[in-house]
């Protein structure tokens, strides 16, 4: 069952899996934290949040996400983030990364759970 909500205000509670694709990169850190705190408040201890985003490599290599990072900054004030930046963002919202699953595309699936 798919259920919609407003991630700045309130989303359905007690869902097994929450999925966000290309959401957090639209927002600067404070707004992204607002979104994550809304999700956190709705999650059960066993709930999973799947965040589908580009995870920027910290190495100085050519990467599509780095070009998109500049576009996001100009267009929306958002940004692409590294694994460390995502980890810090989730941590501040009471969440933790349990794994990052690369895909054949530029996107990765970041599996996130509530901190115990």
Coordinates of C-alpha atoms in Angstrom, one line a residue:
X1 CA 0.0 0.0 0.0
X2 CA 1.3 3.4 -0.9
X3 CA 0.4 6.3 1.4
X4 CA 1.3 10.0 0.8
X5 CA 2.1 12.6 3.4
X6 CA 3.8 16.0 3.9
X7 CA 7.4 15.3 5.1
X8 CA 7.6 18.8 6.7
X9 CA 4.5 18.3 8.9
X10 CA 3.4 14.7 9.5
X11 CA 3.6 11.4 7.7
X12 CA 1.8 8.1 8.4
X13 CA 3.1 6.3 11.5
X14 CA 4.2 2.7 12.0
X15 CA 5.1 1.9 8.4
X16 CA 7.5 -0.9 7.8
X17 CA 9.5 0.9 5.1
X18 CA 9.7 4.5 4.2
X19 CA 11.2 5.4 0.8
X20 CA 12.6 8.8 -0.4
X21 CA 14.2 9.2 -3.8
X22 CA 15.9 12.4 -4.7
X23 CA 14.4 14.3 -1.8
X24 CA 17.2 15.2 0.6
X25 CA 19.5 16.6 -2.2
X26 CA 16.8 19.3 -2.8
X27 CA 17.4 20.8 0.6
X28 CA 20.1 22.5 2.7
X29 CA 21.0 20.7 5.9
X30 CA 18.5 22.3 8.2
X31 CA 15.5 21.6 6.0
X32 CA 16.8 18.0 5.3
X33 CA 17.0 17.6 9.1
X34 CA 13.4 18.8 9.4
X35 CA 12.4 16.1 6.9
X36 CA 14.4 13.4 8.7
X37 CA 13.0 14.4 12.1
X38 CA 9.5 14.0 10.7
X39 CA 10.3 10.5 9.5
X40 CA 12.0 9.6 12.7
X41 CA 8.9 10.6 14.8
X42 CA 6.8 8.3 12.6
X43 CA 9.1 5.3 12.6
X44 CA 8.8 2.3 14.8
X45 CA 12.0 0.8 16.2
X46 CA 12.0 -1.8 13.4
X47 CA 11.1 0.5 10.6
X48 CA 13.5 1.1 7.8
X49 CA 14.1 4.3 5.8
X50 CA 15.4 3.8 2.3
X51 CA 17.0 6.9 0.9
X52 CA 17.8 6.8 -2.8
X53 CA 20.4 9.5 -3.6
X54 CA 23.7 10.0 -5.2
X55 CA 26.5 9.5 -2.6
X56 CA 29.5 11.7 -3.6
X57 CA 32.9 10.0 -3.5
X58 CA 35.3 11.8 -1.3
X59 CA 38.2 11.1 -3.7
X60 CA 39.1 13.7 -6.3
X61 CA 37.6 11.8 -9.2
X62 CA 35.2 12.7 -12.0
X63 CA 31.7 11.9 -11.0
X64 CA 28.2 12.8 -12.3
X65 CA 27.1 13.7 -8.8
X66 CA 29.7 16.4 -8.5
X67 CA 28.2 18.2 -11.5
X68 CA 24.7 17.7 -10.1
X69 CA 25.9 19.2 -6.8
X70 CA 26.6 22.5 -8.5
X71 CA 23.3 22.4 -10.3
X72 CA 21.4 21.7 -7.0
X73 CA 23.2 24.6 -5.3
X74 CA 22.2 27.0 -8.0
X75 CA 18.7 25.7 -8.6
X76 CA 17.4 24.9 -5.1
X77 CA 20.0 25.6 -2.5
X78 CA 20.3 21.8 -2.0
X79 CA 23.4 19.7 -2.4
X80 CA 24.7 16.2 -3.0
X81 CA 26.4 14.7 0.0
X82 CA 29.2 12.3 0.9
X83 CA 28.8 9.2 3.1
X84 CA 30.2 11.2 6.0
X85 CA 27.8 14.1 5.4
X86 CA 24.8 11.8 5.2
X87 CA 26.0 10.0 8.3
X88 CA 26.3 13.2 10.3
X89 CA 22.8 14.4 9.0
X90 CA 21.1 11.1 9.9
X91 CA 22.9 11.0 13.3
X92 CA 21.6 14.5 14.2
X93 CA 18.1 13.3 13.4
X94 CA 18.4 10.2 15.7
X95 CA 19.1 7.8 12.8
X96 CA 22.0 5.7 11.6
X97 CA 23.1 4.2 8.3
X98 CA 23.0 0.4 8.4
X99 CA 24.3 0.0 4.8
X100 CA 24.8 1.7 1.5
X101 CA 23.9 -0.3 -1.5
X102 CA 25.5 0.9 -4.8
X103 CA 23.5 0.4 -8.0
X104 CA 24.5 0.3 -11.7
X105 CA 23.2 3.9 -11.9
X106 CA 24.7 7.0 -10.2
X107 CA 22.3 6.4 -7.3
X108 CA 22.9 4.4 -4.1
X109 CA 20.3 3.0 -1.7
X110 CA 21.1 4.2 1.8
X111 CA 19.4 2.0 4.4
X112 CA 18.7 3.9 7.5
X113 CA 17.3 2.8 10.9
X114 CA 16.6 4.5 14.2
X115 CA 19.5 4.5 16.6
X116 CA 18.9 2.1 19.5

